[in-house]
Amino acid sequence: MRAAEIRERFLSFFEKNGHLRVPSASLVPSRYDPTVLLTTAGMQPFKPYFRGEEEPPSRRLTSCQKSFRTVDIEVVGTTLRHLTFFEMLGNFSVGEYFKEQAVVFALDLSTSEEYGFGLDFDDIWITVFGGDEKLGLGPDSEAIEHWRAVGVPDDRIVLLGVDDNFWQSGPTGPCGPCSELYLDRGPEFGPDSDRPGDDTERFLEFWNLVFMQYELQADGSLPPLPAQSIDTGLGVERMASILQGVPSVYETDLFAPLIKLGEELSGKKYGDDFATTRALRIIADHGRGATFLLADGVVPSNEERGYVLRRIMRRAIQQGHVLGIDQPFLVRVCERVRDVMREAYPDLESQWPTIERWARAEEESFSRTLEQGERLLSELIERAKADSTSWVSAEDAFKLHDTYGFPYEMTKELLAEEGLSVDDQGFEELMERAREVSRAGSSRTRATADAGGGEVHVEHEDVMRFAREAGFQTRFVGYETTEADTVLRSAERANGWVLAKLEESPFYPEGGGQISDSGLVETPSGRARVVDVYRVGDDQALALEPVEGEIGAGETVRAVVERDTRLATMRNHTATHLLHAALRERLGDHVRQAGSYVGPDKLRFDFTHGERLSPDDLVDVERLVGGWLASNHPVRAIETTRDEAERLGAMALFGEKYGDRVRMVEIEGVSRELCGGTHVSATAEIGLFHVTTETSSASNVRRIEAVTGPEAARLFQERTQRLNEIAARLKVPEHEVVHAVERLSERVKELERRPKGGPDLDISGLADRAVERDGVFVLAEVLTGLDSNALRDISDNIRQKLGDAVVMLGSESEGRVHLVANVSPSVVERGVKAGDIVRAAAPVVGGGGGGRDTLAQAGGKDPDKLDEALQVARAVVEKALG
Ligand code: ATP
Ligand code: MG
């Protein structure tokens, strides 16, 4: 039975039994679920339903969920059953059927030849929760009874402890016992003494039934959940390995083409030896994982899920090295994954250009890393040899791994070739330390909000509890209005604030990048400022800061959103969509939103792209957006189904919230995005759009900040004013500013070249620059910072040094220009007169002057013309000398 048939049998079986079939959610969990990096099981997208925060589209659900488990990375390729990326089939009951029905369904589907998997009943073993002292729970006797009732003999029911058969989602919250189905694969897979739960291969776990039964409290008590639920998971690949009669998941129809490709690329054979087999398996598994993560919008980076992706891509490439593949091959593996999986996951087809682009880029950058690492490693090897030691320190190996991204396994391998080894234990300790640091950095447990500098925090749990206990859902009316007359239905004091819930609320709760609204709540007896709006699933709660009188539950209130702030935020939100569309148009479809901030002051948009944007790119993007503002496209929000939105090509964002009904914001003729934010009704309302910065946010993620409307106008005004000021200082019209600055800076350079007056002035150096003409030395130089007296003295000095000479000097000092001509009497006799020279040159600098035949001086006011004046002076001399 092929994998496609397995999926279909499972889903249609549960569909026939009243379950709603829902599509797989993204591998990137909902933005509203910050507790997990990647989707690890089928139940994750349904968490809000199980917690009672959101209404499910049906109380019975079934899905085939893309799942990714980083915890299993290390064993991939070694066990027969663990993958990073796999598909989990599941059936879910949200407060409807419970253990008995779940057991009956699971056994029926597992054994039915006709519509199920046709497993041999006698080979199926069951594990059940065997109780735990610390939890104060005994064995799950209900589950045992239900399995007995369907005929499973006691010797095939195994009791296991908390580690294996008790599920909890966190330190508190929903939890309960599990019951797993195993298949006895026979003596080829292990001795008869093996048992389910041994972590050996003889008994293969294929299905886990989780009974969400209790609500674990902070004090350790375990009251029953108000609505008990079922969550199950069955691995498609494991079932395929069973039904296709192959030992491991890697020989199934899902993997065989990938293994074959690896064999072709490397010339090695699967099964030849363990290292080869393992490498081929890792390449296949990681190739699948990378392809699916890329399709869901993850890009390689050094943080969070981007790091998981980078890690599996690099591990795959490195395993390629182990196999001796010396060509880039990752793109080929991804391509093969696409071909195997595209029928079930059409996204792989539409996202192919994006997948290919990132796979290629990462392979290129990693090969540079490898080169660099190999160079560093050979230095280490040389050093070790010079020191005649056979060890390389754990620190050096760790640095290679941590700073240069050079895989440790590879370090070890290359060292071994040289007869060297590394301190494994020391390396592990350093790794553990690094892990602790990153764990500490990623733990986030509470939602905090600052009340104008005060250290007032409301714990996230408190808000959740408050909202739940209120027992009703606030109707959000903020799309239609910014004011509402309504009722404050519940209120509670919290650290100087008041937590409140309105019947109807116009206040937008932070989400989708857009910040919470601010505003006022007024009752007949008091007034309070809205300092925060918390999103609780589809619901919301307010944090109020009383300003006047008392605020209490049961009162009628007027709720008013701070309108200017909200309008500014709406302009920025719509502009964010336009920017997104413009970037995709200009740069390509690999551009995906990776995060955003939308506030009244500005917008910030993070998006996947590998390189800095050129100035031309930015000008084009601004122009595109500007064009859309000018042509005034209508903006509307449409409530529709997810399928319909997808059909219409709506951009489903990174980690979009799961749900059948979605809100799609359409900018007519420009873009469609799933979005819960508030928007203007037509693009012209945005007025102006201007990009202020373009920077890097993380590797392969760029960040653009921009302003709109009055904020952009203010910036424009500020800049215009500054430009005017500059023009005024330069004494040129605005359009000549650049030219004037160029001139100015040339002049500064010129001045810096000129000999400066003062004690350091090099008189002989100046004299050397004189040019001889018919036995007369002629010197014409511009100096700087000298007044007329100093200039005269210097000219005397130089003339004496030169003998028969004409010395003409000019200088600027404190805004005035001075000229001097100094002529030897012997030269005067040849017709060169100082007075003639000065009289000709002075008008050029806007002045006049005169003197004797041997010495004349002039003043002027135009320093820019000094050079020209001296040229005139030189011409007079040359003419006189014939
Ligand atoms: P195991 O003990 O074998 O690691 P598990 O207890 O972690 O399995 P669950 O968390 O109960 O598994 O997941 C439900 C089902 O998903 C399993 O019964 C199995 O069929 C499948 N599954 C879990 N982890 C993997 C994996 N790493 N690769 C492939 N399939 C998996
Ligand atoms: Mg596991």
Coordinates of N, CA, C and O and ligand atoms in Angstrom, one line a residue, residues 69 72 81-83 86 88 180 205-208 233-235 237-238, ligand 1:
R69 N 10.6 17.2 14.0 CA 11.1 17.0 15.4 C 12.6 17.1 15.4 O 13.4 16.2 15.0
D72 N 14.9 14.4 17.3 CA 15.3 13.2 16.7 C 16.4 13.3 15.7 O 16.8 12.3 15.1
R81 N 13.3 3.9 12.2 CA 12.0 4.6 12.3 C 11.9 6.1 12.6 O 10.8 6.6 12.7
H82 N 13.1 6.7 12.8 CA 13.0 8.1 13.2 C 13.5 9.0 12.0 O 14.5 8.8 11.4
L83 N 12.6 10.0 11.8 CA 12.9 11.0 10.8 C 12.8 12.4 11.5 O 12.3 12.5 12.6
F86 N 8.3 14.3 9.1 CA 7.4 13.2 8.8 C 5.9 13.7 8.8 O 5.6 14.8 9.1
M88 N 2.1 13.2 10.1 CA 1.4 12.5 11.1 C -0.1 12.6 10.9 O -0.7 13.7 10.7
E180 N -0.5 3.4 23.4 CA 0.1 3.3 22.1 C -0.1 1.9 21.4 O -0.2 0.9 22.1
E205 N 6.3 1.2 17.3 CA 5.1 2.1 17.7 C 4.7 2.8 16.4 O 5.4 3.4 15.7
F206 N 3.4 2.6 16.1 CA 2.9 3.3 14.9 C 1.8 4.3 15.2 O 1.4 5.1 14.4
W207 N 1.1 4.1 16.4 CA 0.0 5.0 16.6 C 0.0 5.3 18.1 O 0.1 4.4 18.9
N208 N -0.2 6.6 18.4 CA -0.3 7.0 19.8 C -1.7 7.6 20.1 O -2.1 8.5 19.3
G233 N -1.9 10.3 17.0 CA -1.0 10.5 15.9 C -0.4 9.2 15.4 O 0.0 8.3 16.1
L234 N -0.5 9.0 14.1 CA 0.0 7.9 13.4 C 1.0 8.3 12.3 O 0.7 9.2 11.5
G235 N 2.2 7.7 12.3 CA 3.2 8.2 11.3 C 3.0 7.5 10.0 O 3.0 6.3 9.9
E237 N 5.0 7.3 7.4 CA 6.2 6.6 7.0 C 6.3 5.2 7.7 O 6.7 4.2 7.0
R238 N 6.0 5.2 9.0 CA 6.1 4.0 9.7 C 5.1 3.0 9.2 O 5.4 1.8 9.0
Ligands
ATP1 P1 9.2 7.0 19.4 O1 9.1 6.6 20.9 O2 9.3 5.9 18.5 O3 10.2 8.1 19.2 P2 7.1 8.9 20.0 O4 6.6 8.4 21.2 O5 8.1 10.0 20.1 O6 7.8 7.7 19.1 P3 4.6 10.2 19.4 O7 5.1 11.5 19.9 O8 3.6 9.5 20.1 O9 5.9 9.3 19.0 O10 4.1 10.5 17.9 C1 3.0 9.8 17.3 C2 3.4 9.0 16.1 O11 4.1 9.7 15.2 C3 4.2 7.8 16.5 O12 3.5 6.7 16.9 C4 4.9 7.6 15.2 O13 4.1 6.8 14.3 C5 5.1 8.9 14.6 N1 6.4 9.5 14.9 C6 6.9 10.1 16.0 N2 8.1 10.5 15.9 C7 8.5 10.2 14.7 C8 9.7 10.3 14.0 N3 10.8 11.0 14.5 N4 9.8 9.9 12.7 C9 8.8 9.3 12.1 N5 7.6 9.1 12.7 C10 7.5 9.5 14.0

